[in-house]
CSV table of C-alpha atoms in Angstrom, one decimal:
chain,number,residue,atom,x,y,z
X,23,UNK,CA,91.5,71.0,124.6
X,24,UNK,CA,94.8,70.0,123.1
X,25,UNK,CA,95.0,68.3,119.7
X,26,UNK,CA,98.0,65.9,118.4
X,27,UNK,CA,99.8,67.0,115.8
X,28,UNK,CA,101.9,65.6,112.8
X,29,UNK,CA,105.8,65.7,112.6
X,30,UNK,CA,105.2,66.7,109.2
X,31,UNK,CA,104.7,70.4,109.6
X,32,UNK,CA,108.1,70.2,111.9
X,33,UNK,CA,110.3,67.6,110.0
X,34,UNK,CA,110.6,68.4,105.9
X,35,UNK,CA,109.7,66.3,103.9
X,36,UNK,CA,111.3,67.5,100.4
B,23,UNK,CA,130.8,43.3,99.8
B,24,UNK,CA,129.1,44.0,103.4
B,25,UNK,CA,129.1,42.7,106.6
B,26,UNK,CA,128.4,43.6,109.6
B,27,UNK,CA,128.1,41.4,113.1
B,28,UNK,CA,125.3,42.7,115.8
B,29,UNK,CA,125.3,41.9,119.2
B,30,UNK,CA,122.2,43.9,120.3
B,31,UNK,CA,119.5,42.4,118.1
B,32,UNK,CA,116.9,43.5,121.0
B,33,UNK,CA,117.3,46.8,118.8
B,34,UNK,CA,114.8,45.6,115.9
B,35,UNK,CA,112.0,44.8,118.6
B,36,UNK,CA,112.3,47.8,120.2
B,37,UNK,CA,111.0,49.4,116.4
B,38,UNK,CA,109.0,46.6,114.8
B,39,UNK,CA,106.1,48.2,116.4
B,40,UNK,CA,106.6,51.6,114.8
B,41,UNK,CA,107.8,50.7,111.8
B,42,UNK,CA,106.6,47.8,109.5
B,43,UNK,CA,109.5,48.0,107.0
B,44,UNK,CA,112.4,50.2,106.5
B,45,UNK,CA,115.6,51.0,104.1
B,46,UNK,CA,119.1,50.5,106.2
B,47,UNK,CA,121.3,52.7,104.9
B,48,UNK,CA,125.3,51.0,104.9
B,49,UNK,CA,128.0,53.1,104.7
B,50,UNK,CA,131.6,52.6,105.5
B,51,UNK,CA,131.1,55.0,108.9
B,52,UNK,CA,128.4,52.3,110.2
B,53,UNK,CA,124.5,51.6,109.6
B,54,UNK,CA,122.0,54.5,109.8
B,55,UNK,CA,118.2,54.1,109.6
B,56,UNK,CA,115.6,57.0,109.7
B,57,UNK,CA,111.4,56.5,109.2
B,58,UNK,CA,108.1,57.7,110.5
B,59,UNK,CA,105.4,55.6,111.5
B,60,UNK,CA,102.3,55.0,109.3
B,61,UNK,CA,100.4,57.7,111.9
B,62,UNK,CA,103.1,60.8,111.1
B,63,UNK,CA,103.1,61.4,114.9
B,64,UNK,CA,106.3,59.6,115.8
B,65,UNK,CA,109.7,59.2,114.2
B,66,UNK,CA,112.5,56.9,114.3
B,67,UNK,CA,116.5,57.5,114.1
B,68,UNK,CA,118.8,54.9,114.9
B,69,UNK,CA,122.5,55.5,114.1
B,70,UNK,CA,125.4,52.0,114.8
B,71,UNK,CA,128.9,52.9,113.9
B,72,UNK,CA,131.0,50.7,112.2
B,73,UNK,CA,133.5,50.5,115.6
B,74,UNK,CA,130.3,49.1,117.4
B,75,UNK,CA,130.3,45.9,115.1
B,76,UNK,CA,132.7,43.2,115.1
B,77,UNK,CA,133.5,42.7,112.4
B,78,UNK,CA,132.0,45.6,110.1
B,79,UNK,CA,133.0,45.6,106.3
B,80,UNK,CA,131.2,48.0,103.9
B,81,UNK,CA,133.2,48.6,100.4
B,82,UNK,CA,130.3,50.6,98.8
B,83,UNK,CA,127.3,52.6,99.5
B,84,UNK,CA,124.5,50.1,100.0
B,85,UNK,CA,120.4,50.5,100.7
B,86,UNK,CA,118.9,47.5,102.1
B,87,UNK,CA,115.0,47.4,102.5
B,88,UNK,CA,114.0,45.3,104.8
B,89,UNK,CA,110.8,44.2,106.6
B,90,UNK,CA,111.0,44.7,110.2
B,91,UNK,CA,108.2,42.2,110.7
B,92,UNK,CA,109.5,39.1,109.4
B,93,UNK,CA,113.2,40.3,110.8
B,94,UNK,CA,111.6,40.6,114.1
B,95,UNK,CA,110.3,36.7,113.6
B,96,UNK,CA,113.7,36.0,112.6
B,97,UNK,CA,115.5,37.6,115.5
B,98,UNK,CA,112.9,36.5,118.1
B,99,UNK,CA,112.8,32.9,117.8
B,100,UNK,CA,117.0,33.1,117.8
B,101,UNK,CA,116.5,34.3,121.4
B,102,UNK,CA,118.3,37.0,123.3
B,103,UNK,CA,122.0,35.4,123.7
B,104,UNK,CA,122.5,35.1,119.2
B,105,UNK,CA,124.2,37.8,117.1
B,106,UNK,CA,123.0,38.6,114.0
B,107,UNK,CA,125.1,39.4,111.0
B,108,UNK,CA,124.2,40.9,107.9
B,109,UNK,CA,125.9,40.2,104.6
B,110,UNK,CA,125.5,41.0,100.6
B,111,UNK,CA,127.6,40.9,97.9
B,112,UNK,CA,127.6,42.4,94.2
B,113,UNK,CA,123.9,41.8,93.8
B,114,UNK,CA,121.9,44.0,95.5
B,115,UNK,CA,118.9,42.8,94.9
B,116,UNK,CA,119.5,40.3,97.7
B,117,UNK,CA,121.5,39.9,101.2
B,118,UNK,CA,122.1,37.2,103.8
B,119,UNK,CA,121.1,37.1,107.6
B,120,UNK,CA,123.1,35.0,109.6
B,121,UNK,CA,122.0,34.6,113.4
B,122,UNK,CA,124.8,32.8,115.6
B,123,UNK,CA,124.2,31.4,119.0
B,124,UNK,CA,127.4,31.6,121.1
B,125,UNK,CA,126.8,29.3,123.4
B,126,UNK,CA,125.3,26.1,121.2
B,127,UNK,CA,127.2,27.6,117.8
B,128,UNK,CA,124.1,26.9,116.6
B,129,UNK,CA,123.9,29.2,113.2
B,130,UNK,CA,120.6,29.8,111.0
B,131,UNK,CA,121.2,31.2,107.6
B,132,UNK,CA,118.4,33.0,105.3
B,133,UNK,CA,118.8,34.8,101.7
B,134,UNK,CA,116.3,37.7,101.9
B,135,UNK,CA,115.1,39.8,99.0
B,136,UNK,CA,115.1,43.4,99.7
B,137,UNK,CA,112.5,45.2,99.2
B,138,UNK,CA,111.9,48.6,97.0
B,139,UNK,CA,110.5,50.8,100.0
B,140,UNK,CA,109.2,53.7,98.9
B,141,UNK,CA,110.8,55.9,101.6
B,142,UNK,CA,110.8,59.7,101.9
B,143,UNK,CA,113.9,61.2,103.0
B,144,UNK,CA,113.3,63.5,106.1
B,145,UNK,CA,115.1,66.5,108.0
B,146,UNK,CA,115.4,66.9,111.2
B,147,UNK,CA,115.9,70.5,112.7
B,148,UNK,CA,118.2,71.0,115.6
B,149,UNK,CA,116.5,72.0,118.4
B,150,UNK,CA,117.1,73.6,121.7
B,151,UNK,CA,115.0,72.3,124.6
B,152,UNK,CA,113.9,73.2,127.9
B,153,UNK,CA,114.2,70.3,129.5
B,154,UNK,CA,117.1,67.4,129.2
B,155,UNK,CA,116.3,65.1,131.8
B,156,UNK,CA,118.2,61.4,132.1
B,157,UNK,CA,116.7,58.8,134.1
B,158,UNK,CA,117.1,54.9,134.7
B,159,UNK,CA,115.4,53.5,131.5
B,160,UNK,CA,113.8,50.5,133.2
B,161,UNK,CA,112.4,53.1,135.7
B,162,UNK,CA,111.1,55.0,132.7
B,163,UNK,CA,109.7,51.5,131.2
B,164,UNK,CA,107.9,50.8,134.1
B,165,UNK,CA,106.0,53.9,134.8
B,166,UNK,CA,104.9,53.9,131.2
B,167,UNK,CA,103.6,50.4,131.6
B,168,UNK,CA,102.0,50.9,135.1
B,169,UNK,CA,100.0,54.2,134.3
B,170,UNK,CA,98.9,53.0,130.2
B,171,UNK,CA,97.5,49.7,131.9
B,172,UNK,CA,94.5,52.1,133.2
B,173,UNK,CA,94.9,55.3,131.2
B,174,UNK,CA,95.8,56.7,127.6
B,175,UNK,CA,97.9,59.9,127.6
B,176,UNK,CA,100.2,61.3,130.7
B,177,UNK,CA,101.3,64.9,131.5
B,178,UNK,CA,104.5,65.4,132.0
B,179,UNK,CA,105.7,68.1,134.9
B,180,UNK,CA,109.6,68.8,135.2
B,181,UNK,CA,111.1,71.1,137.7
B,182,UNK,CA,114.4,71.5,138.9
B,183,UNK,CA,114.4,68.1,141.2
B,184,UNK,CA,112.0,66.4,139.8
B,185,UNK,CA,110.2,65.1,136.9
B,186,UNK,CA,106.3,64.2,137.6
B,187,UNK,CA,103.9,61.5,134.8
B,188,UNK,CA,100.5,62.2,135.8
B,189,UNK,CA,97.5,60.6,134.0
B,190,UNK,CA,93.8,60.6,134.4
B,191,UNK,CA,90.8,58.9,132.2
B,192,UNK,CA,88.0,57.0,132.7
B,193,UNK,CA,88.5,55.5,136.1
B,194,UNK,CA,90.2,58.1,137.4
B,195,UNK,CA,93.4,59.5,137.8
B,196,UNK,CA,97.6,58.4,138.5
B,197,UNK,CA,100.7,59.5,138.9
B,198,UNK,CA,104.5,58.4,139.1
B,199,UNK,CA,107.7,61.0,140.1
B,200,UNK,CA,111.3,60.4,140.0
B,201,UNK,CA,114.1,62.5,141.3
B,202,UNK,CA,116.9,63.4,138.5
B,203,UNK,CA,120.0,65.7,138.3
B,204,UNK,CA,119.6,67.5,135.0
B,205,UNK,CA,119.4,71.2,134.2
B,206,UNK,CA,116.2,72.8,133.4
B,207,UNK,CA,116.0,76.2,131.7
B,208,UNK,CA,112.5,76.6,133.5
B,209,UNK,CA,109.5,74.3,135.0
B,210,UNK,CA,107.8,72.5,132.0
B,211,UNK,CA,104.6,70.4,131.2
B,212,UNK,CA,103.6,68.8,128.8
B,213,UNK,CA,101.0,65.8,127.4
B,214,UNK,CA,102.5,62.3,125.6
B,215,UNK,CA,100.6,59.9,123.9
B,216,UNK,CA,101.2,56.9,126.7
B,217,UNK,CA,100.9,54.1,123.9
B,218,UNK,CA,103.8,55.8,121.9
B,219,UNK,CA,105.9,56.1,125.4
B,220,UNK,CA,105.2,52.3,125.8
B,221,UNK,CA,106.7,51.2,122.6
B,222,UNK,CA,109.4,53.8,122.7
B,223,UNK,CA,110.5,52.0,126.1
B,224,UNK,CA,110.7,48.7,124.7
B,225,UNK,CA,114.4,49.8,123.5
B,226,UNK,CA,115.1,49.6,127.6
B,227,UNK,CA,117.5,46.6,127.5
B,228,UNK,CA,119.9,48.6,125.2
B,229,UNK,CA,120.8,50.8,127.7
B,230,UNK,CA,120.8,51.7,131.5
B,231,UNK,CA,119.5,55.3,131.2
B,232,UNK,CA,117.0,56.9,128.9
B,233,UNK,CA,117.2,60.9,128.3
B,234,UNK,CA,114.3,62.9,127.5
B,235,UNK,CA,113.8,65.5,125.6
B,236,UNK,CA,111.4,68.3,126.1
B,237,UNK,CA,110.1,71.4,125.2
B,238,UNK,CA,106.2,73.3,124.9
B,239,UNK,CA,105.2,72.7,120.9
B,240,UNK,CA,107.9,71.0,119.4
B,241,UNK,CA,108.5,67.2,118.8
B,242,UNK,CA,109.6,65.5,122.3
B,243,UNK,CA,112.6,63.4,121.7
B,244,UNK,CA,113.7,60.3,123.8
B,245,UNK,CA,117.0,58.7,123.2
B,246,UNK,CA,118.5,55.8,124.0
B,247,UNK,CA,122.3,55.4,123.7
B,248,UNK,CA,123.8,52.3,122.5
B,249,UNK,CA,127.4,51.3,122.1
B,250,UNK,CA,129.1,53.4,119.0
B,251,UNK,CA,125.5,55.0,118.4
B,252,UNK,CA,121.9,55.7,119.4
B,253,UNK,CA,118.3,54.9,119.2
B,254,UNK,CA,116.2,58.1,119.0
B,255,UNK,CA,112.7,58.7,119.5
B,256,UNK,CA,110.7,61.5,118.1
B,257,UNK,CA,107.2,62.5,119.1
B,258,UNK,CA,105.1,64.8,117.7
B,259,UNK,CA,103.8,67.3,120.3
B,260,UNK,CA,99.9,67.9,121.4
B,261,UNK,CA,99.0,71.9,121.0
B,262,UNK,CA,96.0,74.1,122.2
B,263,UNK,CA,93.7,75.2,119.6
């Protein structure tokens, strides 16, 4: 199965 | 001293459901806003230059934190034919809504504290995507509404002529396809959350069209252009594990 991610591990977030 | 006149204040109930409350950054090139919702998953960019205002004034750098909840309230109960202008002066620890109905001159005035929003500042990568597909935004609202009455999440299938929502759950399964005329590096698929699609669409009336996005594993973007700037969506994407 599929499993939603974050946008945190593709935006920074410094 | 700021001020800047809106004429599409549809724009803050198109986010209010995303984002409770938010810092507006004023600069003298226009108004730029940029925050994630409380779940991490989605995130919103919207971008007004000062040439889509009339008029726009901005002498300084200025942070305003607002809450888009009561703004919404404010904004609502004007109804769809007001502008709404935003002013502050030397203090910024306060700044002035003013909403202006053309066609009874009717004008309501608040002073609103702005808030201290403890914001974190976020980068967005350009990214190159497989699919950039432009469609009729209400045609795009209404598909998201019709499948997310029955079902939660929808697929979505591009090829070169078309671009396919499909959805399945609990009663069973549904699906919507449009015909579009945008370039495709390759066929693509893909799963959306259907709630977040909902209240992305609810930016419809800014615009005619609605572009999407899309690539395999990276966040999904859907944009919505609006005179002198944009309203984008971003969405972070499901992945195998």
């Amino acid at each position: 199965g599929k499993k939603q991610t974050t946008l945190g591990r593709f935006f920074t977030l410094p | 001293l700021f001020h800047a006149r809106f004429e599409q204040a549809g724009l803050v109930d198109a986010i209010k459901d995303l984002i409770q409350d938010s810092d507006f950054h004023c600069r003298d090139s226009g108004i730029a806003l940029r925050n994630m919702d409380n779940s991490q998953v989605a995130v919103v960019v919207i971008l007004l230059e000062a040439g889509g205002f009339l008029p726009y004034h901005c002498d300084r750098r200025l942070n305003l934190g607002i809450s888009l909840t009561s703004l919404t309230k404010i904004v609502h109960y004007a109804g769809d034919e007001a502008t709404l202008a935003l002013k502050a002066n030397d203090n910024p620890d306060t700044f002035n809504l003013v909403l202006e109905c053309l066609q009874t001159g009717c004008i309501i005035k608040y002073d609103i504290k702005s808030r201290d929003i403890d914001q974190e500042h976020l980068e967005i990568p350009k990214t190159d995507y497989a699919a950039t597909i432009t469609i009729p935004s209400a045609e795009f609202q209404r598909i998201c509404r019709n499948l997310s009455q029955l079902l939660e999440s929808v697929a979505n299938e591009a090829s070169e002529e078309r671009i396919k929502f499909s959805s399945s759950g609990d009663i069973g399964s549904g699906s919507a396809t449009l015909r579009h005329n945008s370039d495709l590096t390759g066929p693509i698929a893909l799963t959306i959350s259907l709630k977040y699609l909902v209240n992305f669409s609810k930016a419809t009336a800014l615009s005619y069209s609605v572009t999407l996005s899309l690539s395999s594993e990276v966040p999904q973007l859907v944009e919505y252009k609006v005179e002198s700037g944009f309203a984008r969506f971003y969405f972070a994407p499901q992945i195998g594990e």
